[in-house]
């Protein structure tokens, strides 16, 4: 325990990478310019906004002016928000990309420190800068309190959400910078990921907030520019009101950890501590997200009693986490015809590889994650006595079918490429399928809520958990299972053929021939 | 002790390193020789835990060199063929950062930094910015970085490239000193005469295969079946050439000048002494009779086929 504490102190408080980066950031001329521009524009935005309110105040009512002062606070917050969400990933990207450009990455990589130490160091240096930027912006935002546009509690909670979002933005930029190795690509990639992330959270929020936004799930505070909706809100879990900023903070911590571990896992070999930790934390994150969605949805007014309505409501709560797990298949099951054991599928399934980051551990990890996610989603419904056993079985069945199909498709496509990155790129088309399904579900729900006939194309689509009868759900599960099994059979046939071809070339493909396989 | 056993690295169908094995004792300095793309850097990177071998293993002081074992990394100092210096960072800050990374206790760090700066003759530049140093100084700073944690194995990839003769000479002395300190040093270089000066052993690698390994003398001897022998006479150069033609172990006789001959000799030292005795008995006035010892450069040119890329 003492050793563990000492190690945590070394990573989080005496991190040499963090100290070095912070020194460099403070000495850099570029940083001085960024700071000057940031503060200059912030003051200009504040003055011009306040000037506009002052000029229009003489012919308006007191309540009108009061409302404008609230707007002042929102405009200033919005500006800080935008600046932070741009500056944080850029700082993170430059800190990591510069290690590649200066060719110092190898020196750090061969030092006796984990990649966790490296990335946490980078992350902390950026977050220290972001903290300073927010601190400097506080007096300008606090003018809103003096003028009556906001309270101190609102400002602090809002700034807290901004810091969390900056933390997420930084953590998103880290693995992107590791894989792209250029600042520009990282920033563009970041915009794409941030858009996707916000879009997904927005759909999750809209589906679980209910009519008139009666419930605000904590992750709404993590959606860029939407955190104001979450200020002052809480979620009842087991009858206890948990403030949203507490849950959002926990979610952020796990999200950040998963993203940094992802970057660490990408830099280490199969079986590393980072990979093991990544998988465990990934599991925890998916579980937490699913539980929050379950509790949010479960907190809505009682579920309708009709079979169609019950099914629709239930599957709305369950399908999006399922799409998340299916997306995970892209990351863990993609492989190639290579001897790098991290991306080499010598077998379909080996139980002990589940936590080691090898393709043969993918199916095990996906199934465990699916079960965890399904359990976390369903538990709140079960505790509230709002779900029937048959519905639980159908929910789990559909999710398993969907995950099996996703895995089998990735497995099959991977047999045509030499490395996992190429395979992943090729399967990206599958990403569109994952992305498109929630939208198709949304369309189906719109028809349903507006009491229109749902088109047959949407009713029959097995990738959409929309059903008007238990039998229809059963049929969809069957279709997914059969399709998944067929794809898997085909993928296995091709994978074995590839192995024979590699053996005939004299390449080492058997587990015992490759060093470190047993570790 | 460093023990390398059947190290293999393969990228798809390309074999970068093939079944490389050798052993080094503390204090031994190994000159690692090979053309561009021969597999030197790949081997060094595998020993530095930066690359994972496809098969085979290496052990340092009984511990397997594995990228997942952070403890073994504490015993290794790696200096690549580039500097990897940061901008806007001072010499002592740079060393302090790596001393921290390598777990040097904070109370010892100041002393260790002063010691390595003294060893590399950079003490007077302690507060200078690393990027402002000359190339030779930057090279020495990188070496100082490798030494902050007192490693038992030093991997130096092309440490002398781009250095002027004075800086090269200083570096040579420094590497020799490290060997005397009991460290195992592996140095890859293209400047072969200098490598031969301080290396206790050499390894020649070509197309991923370790063609030769051992002391410079043994390697040259084992890889050079025929040595050059040179004879200088007062007169009768042409007759001596005819007399030598067809003698046992002698081939390729050529004139250096009319009374000076050079020929390839494949016999043992006893045979060489017998040949000299016979020459004198035949009445040839021998002034000089000496071995022209093959050097590392000749050997390298002979056994390697040149760049692969």
CSV table of N, CA and C in Angstrom, one decimal, chain A residues 408-490:
chain,number,residue,atom,x,y,z
A,408,UNK,N,-18.3,-10.3,-35.6
A,408,UNK,CA,-18.1,-11.2,-36.8
A,408,UNK,C,-17.8,-10.4,-38.0
A,409,UNK,N,-18.4,-9.3,-38.2
A,409,UNK,CA,-18.1,-8.5,-39.4
A,409,UNK,C,-16.7,-7.9,-39.3
A,410,UNK,N,-16.3,-7.4,-38.2
A,410,UNK,CA,-14.9,-6.9,-38.0
A,410,UNK,C,-13.9,-8.0,-38.2
A,411,UNK,N,-14.2,-9.2,-37.7
A,411,UNK,CA,-13.3,-10.4,-37.8
A,411,UNK,C,-13.1,-10.8,-39.2
A,412,UNK,N,-14.2,-10.8,-40.0
A,412,UNK,CA,-14.2,-11.2,-41.4
A,412,UNK,C,-13.4,-10.2,-42.2
A,413,UNK,N,-13.7,-8.9,-42.0
A,413,UNK,CA,-13.0,-7.9,-42.8
A,413,UNK,C,-11.5,-7.9,-42.6
A,414,UNK,N,-11.1,-8.1,-41.3
A,414,UNK,CA,-9.7,-8.1,-40.9
A,414,UNK,C,-8.9,-9.1,-41.6
A,415,UNK,N,-9.5,-10.2,-42.1
A,415,UNK,CA,-8.8,-11.2,-42.8
A,415,UNK,C,-8.2,-10.8,-44.1
A,416,UNK,N,-8.6,-9.6,-44.6
A,416,UNK,CA,-8.2,-9.2,-45.9
A,416,UNK,C,-7.1,-8.2,-45.9
A,417,UNK,N,-6.6,-7.8,-44.7
A,417,UNK,CA,-5.6,-6.7,-44.6
A,417,UNK,C,-4.4,-7.2,-43.8
A,418,UNK,N,-3.3,-6.5,-44.0
A,418,UNK,CA,-2.0,-6.9,-43.4
A,418,UNK,C,-1.9,-6.3,-42.0
A,419,UNK,N,-2.4,-5.2,-41.7
A,419,UNK,CA,-2.3,-4.7,-40.3
A,419,UNK,C,-3.6,-4.2,-39.8
A,420,UNK,N,-3.7,-4.1,-38.5
A,420,UNK,CA,-4.9,-3.7,-37.8
A,420,UNK,C,-5.5,-2.4,-38.2
A,421,UNK,N,-4.5,-1.4,-38.5
A,421,UNK,CA,-4.9,-0.1,-38.8
A,421,UNK,C,-5.7,-0.1,-40.1
A,422,UNK,N,-5.1,-0.8,-41.1
A,422,UNK,CA,-5.8,-0.9,-42.4
A,422,UNK,C,-7.2,-1.6,-42.3
A,423,UNK,N,-7.2,-2.6,-41.4
A,423,UNK,CA,-8.5,-3.3,-41.2
A,423,UNK,C,-9.5,-2.4,-40.6
A,424,UNK,N,-9.0,-1.6,-39.6
A,424,UNK,CA,-9.9,-0.6,-38.9
A,424,UNK,C,-10.5,0.4,-39.9
A,425,UNK,N,-9.5,0.9,-40.8
A,425,UNK,CA,-10.0,1.9,-41.8
A,425,UNK,C,-11.1,1.2,-42.7
A,426,UNK,N,-10.8,0.0,-43.1
A,426,UNK,CA,-11.8,-0.7,-44.0
A,426,UNK,C,-13.1,-0.9,-43.3
A,427,UNK,N,-13.1,-1.1,-42.0
A,427,UNK,CA,-14.3,-1.4,-41.3
A,427,UNK,C,-15.0,-0.1,-40.9
A,428,UNK,N,-14.3,1.0,-41.2
A,428,UNK,CA,-14.9,2.3,-40.8
A,428,UNK,C,-16.3,2.5,-41.4
A,429,UNK,N,-16.5,1.8,-42.6
A,429,UNK,CA,-17.8,1.9,-43.2
A,429,UNK,C,-18.9,1.3,-42.2
A,430,UNK,N,-18.4,0.4,-41.4
A,430,UNK,CA,-19.3,-0.3,-40.4
A,430,UNK,C,-19.7,0.8,-39.4
A,431,UNK,N,-18.7,1.7,-39.1
A,431,UNK,CA,-19.0,2.8,-38.2
A,431,UNK,C,-20.2,3.6,-38.6
A,432,UNK,N,-20.4,3.8,-40.0
A,432,UNK,CA,-21.6,4.5,-40.5
A,432,UNK,C,-22.8,3.7,-40.1
A,433,UNK,N,-22.7,2.4,-40.1
A,433,UNK,CA,-23.9,1.6,-39.8
A,433,UNK,C,-24.3,1.9,-38.3
A,434,UNK,N,-23.2,1.9,-37.5
A,434,UNK,CA,-23.4,2.1,-36.1
A,434,UNK,C,-24.0,3.5,-35.9
A,435,UNK,N,-23.4,4.5,-36.6
A,435,UNK,CA,-23.9,5.8,-36.5
A,435,UNK,C,-25.3,6.0,-37.0
A,436,UNK,N,-25.6,5.3,-38.1
A,436,UNK,CA,-26.9,5.4,-38.7
A,436,UNK,C,-28.0,4.8,-37.9
A,437,UNK,N,-27.7,3.7,-37.2
A,437,UNK,CA,-28.8,3.0,-36.5
A,437,UNK,C,-29.5,3.9,-35.5
A,438,UNK,N,-28.8,4.6,-34.6
A,438,UNK,CA,-29.5,5.4,-33.7
A,438,UNK,C,-30.4,6.4,-34.4
A,439,UNK,N,-29.9,6.9,-35.6
A,439,UNK,CA,-30.7,7.9,-36.3
A,439,UNK,C,-32.0,7.3,-36.8
A,440,UNK,N,-31.8,6.0,-37.3
A,440,UNK,CA,-33.0,5.3,-37.9
A,440,UNK,C,-34.0,5.0,-36.7
A,441,UNK,N,-33.4,4.7,-35.5
A,441,UNK,CA,-34.3,4.5,-34.4
A,441,UNK,C,-35.0,5.8,-34.0
A,442,UNK,N,-34.3,6.9,-34.1
A,442,UNK,CA,-34.9,8.2,-33.8
A,442,UNK,C,-36.1,8.5,-34.8
A,443,UNK,N,-35.9,8.1,-36.1
A,443,UNK,CA,-36.9,8.3,-37.1
A,443,UNK,C,-38.1,7.5,-36.7
A,444,UNK,N,-37.8,6.2,-36.4
A,444,UNK,CA,-38.9,5.3,-36.0
A,444,UNK,C,-39.7,5.8,-34.8
A,445,UNK,N,-39.0,6.3,-33.9
A,445,UNK,CA,-39.7,6.9,-32.7
A,445,UNK,C,-40.5,8.1,-33.0
A,446,UNK,N,-40.0,8.9,-33.9
A,446,UNK,CA,-40.8,10.1,-34.3
A,446,UNK,C,-42.2,9.6,-34.9
A,447,UNK,N,-42.1,8.6,-35.7
A,447,UNK,CA,-43.4,8.1,-36.3
A,447,UNK,C,-44.3,7.6,-35.2
A,448,UNK,N,-43.6,6.9,-34.2
A,448,UNK,CA,-44.4,6.2,-33.2
A,448,UNK,C,-45.0,7.3,-32.3
A,449,UNK,N,-44.2,8.3,-31.8
A,449,UNK,CA,-44.8,9.3,-30.9
A,449,UNK,C,-45.8,10.2,-31.6
A,450,UNK,N,-45.7,10.3,-32.9
A,450,UNK,CA,-46.7,11.2,-33.6
A,450,UNK,C,-47.9,10.3,-34.1
A,451,UNK,N,-48.0,9.1,-33.6
A,451,UNK,CA,-49.1,8.2,-33.8
A,451,UNK,C,-49.3,7.9,-35.3
A,452,UNK,N,-48.1,7.9,-36.0
A,452,UNK,CA,-48.1,7.5,-37.5
A,452,UNK,C,-47.7,6.1,-37.6
A,453,UNK,N,-48.0,5.5,-38.8
A,453,UNK,CA,-47.6,4.1,-39.0
A,453,UNK,C,-46.1,4.1,-39.3
A,454,UNK,N,-45.3,3.3,-38.5
A,454,UNK,CA,-43.9,3.2,-38.7
A,454,UNK,C,-43.6,2.4,-40.0
A,455,UNK,N,-42.8,3.0,-40.9
A,455,UNK,CA,-42.6,2.3,-42.2
A,455,UNK,C,-42.1,0.8,-41.9
A,456,UNK,N,-42.4,-0.1,-42.9
A,456,UNK,CA,-42.0,-1.5,-42.7
A,456,UNK,C,-40.5,-1.6,-42.7
A,457,UNK,N,-39.9,-0.8,-43.5
A,457,UNK,CA,-38.4,-0.9,-43.6
A,457,UNK,C,-37.8,-0.7,-42.2
A,458,UNK,N,-38.3,0.2,-41.4
A,458,UNK,CA,-37.8,0.4,-40.1
A,458,UNK,C,-38.2,-0.7,-39.1
A,459,UNK,N,-39.5,-1.2,-39.3
A,459,UNK,CA,-40.0,-2.2,-38.4
A,459,UNK,C,-39.2,-3.5,-38.6
A,460,UNK,N,-38.8,-3.8,-39.8
A,460,UNK,CA,-38.2,-5.1,-40.1
A,460,UNK,C,-36.7,-5.1,-39.9
A,461,UNK,N,-36.1,-3.8,-39.8
A,461,UNK,CA,-34.6,-3.7,-39.7
A,461,UNK,C,-34.1,-4.4,-38.4
A,462,UNK,N,-33.3,-5.4,-38.5
A,462,UNK,CA,-32.9,-6.1,-37.2
A,462,UNK,C,-31.9,-5.3,-36.4
A,463,UNK,N,-31.3,-4.3,-37.0
A,463,UNK,CA,-30.3,-3.4,-36.3
A,463,UNK,C,-31.0,-2.4,-35.4
A,464,UNK,N,-32.3,-2.2,-35.6
A,464,UNK,CA,-33.1,-1.3,-34.8
A,464,UNK,C,-34.0,-2.0,-33.8
A,465,UNK,N,-33.8,-1.8,-32.5
A,465,UNK,CA,-34.6,-2.5,-31.6
A,465,UNK,C,-36.0,-2.0,-31.4
A,466,UNK,N,-36.6,-1.7,-32.5
A,466,UNK,CA,-38.0,-1.2,-32.5
A,466,UNK,C,-38.9,-2.4,-32.8
A,467,UNK,N,-39.9,-2.6,-31.9
A,467,UNK,CA,-40.8,-3.8,-32.2
A,467,UNK,C,-42.1,-3.5,-31.6
A,468,UNK,N,-43.1,-4.0,-32.3
A,468,UNK,CA,-44.5,-3.8,-31.8
A,468,UNK,C,-45.0,-5.1,-31.1
A,469,UNK,N,-44.2,-6.1,-31.1
A,469,UNK,CA,-44.7,-7.3,-30.4
A,469,UNK,C,-43.4,-8.1,-30.0
A,470,UNK,N,-43.6,-8.9,-28.9
A,470,UNK,CA,-42.5,-9.8,-28.5
A,470,UNK,C,-41.9,-10.7,-29.6
A,471,UNK,N,-42.9,-11.2,-30.4
A,471,UNK,CA,-42.5,-12.1,-31.5
A,471,UNK,C,-41.6,-11.4,-32.5
A,472,UNK,N,-41.9,-10.2,-32.7
A,472,UNK,CA,-41.1,-9.4,-33.7
A,472,UNK,C,-39.6,-9.3,-33.2
A,473,UNK,N,-39.5,-9.0,-31.9
A,473,UNK,CA,-38.2,-8.9,-31.3
A,473,UNK,C,-37.4,-10.2,-31.4
A,474,UNK,N,-38.2,-11.3,-31.1
A,474,UNK,CA,-37.6,-12.6,-31.2
A,474,UNK,C,-37.0,-12.9,-32.6
A,475,UNK,N,-37.8,-12.5,-33.6
A,475,UNK,CA,-37.4,-12.7,-35.0
A,475,UNK,C,-36.1,-11.9,-35.3
A,476,UNK,N,-36.1,-10.7,-34.8
A,476,UNK,CA,-34.9,-9.8,-35.0
A,476,UNK,C,-33.7,-10.4,-34.4
A,477,UNK,N,-33.9,-10.9,-33.2
A,477,UNK,CA,-32.7,-11.6,-32.5
A,477,UNK,C,-32.2,-12.7,-33.3
A,478,UNK,N,-33.2,-13.5,-33.8
A,478,UNK,CA,-32.8,-14.7,-34.6
A,478,UNK,C,-32.0,-14.3,-35.8
A,479,UNK,N,-32.5,-13.3,-36.5
A,479,UNK,CA,-31.8,-12.8,-37.8
A,479,UNK,C,-30.4,-12.4,-37.4
A,480,UNK,N,-30.2,-11.6,-36.4
A,480,UNK,CA,-28.9,-11.1,-36.0
A,480,UNK,C,-27.9,-12.3,-35.7
A,481,UNK,N,-28.4,-13.2,-34.9
A,481,UNK,CA,-27.6,-14.4,-34.5
A,481,UNK,C,-27.2,-15.2,-35.7
A,482,UNK,N,-28.1,-15.5,-36.6
A,482,UNK,CA,-27.8,-16.3,-37.8
A,482,UNK,C,-26.8,-15.5,-38.7
A,483,UNK,N,-27.1,-14.2,-38.9
A,483,UNK,CA,-26.1,-13.4,-39.7
A,483,UNK,C,-24.7,-13.4,-39.1
A,484,UNK,N,-24.7,-13.2,-37.8
A,484,UNK,CA,-23.4,-13.2,-37.1
A,484,UNK,C,-22.7,-14.5,-37.2
A,485,UNK,N,-23.4,-15.6,-37.0
A,485,UNK,CA,-22.8,-16.9,-37.1
A,485,UNK,C,-22.2,-17.2,-38.5
A,486,UNK,N,-23.0,-16.8,-39.5
A,486,UNK,CA,-22.5,-17.0,-40.9
A,486,UNK,C,-21.2,-16.2,-41.2
A,487,UNK,N,-21.2,-14.9,-40.7
A,487,UNK,CA,-20.0,-14.1,-41.0
A,487,UNK,C,-18.8,-14.6,-40.2
A,488,UNK,N,-19.1,-15.1,-39.0
A,488,UNK,CA,-18.0,-15.7,-38.2
A,488,UNK,C,-17.4,-16.9,-38.8
A,489,UNK,N,-18.3,-17.8,-39.3
A,489,UNK,CA,-17.8,-19.0,-40.0
A,489,UNK,C,-16.9,-18.6,-41.2
A,490,UNK,N,-17.4,-17.7,-42.0
A,490,UNK,CA,-16.6,-17.2,-43.2
A,490,UNK,C,-15.3,-16.6,-42.7
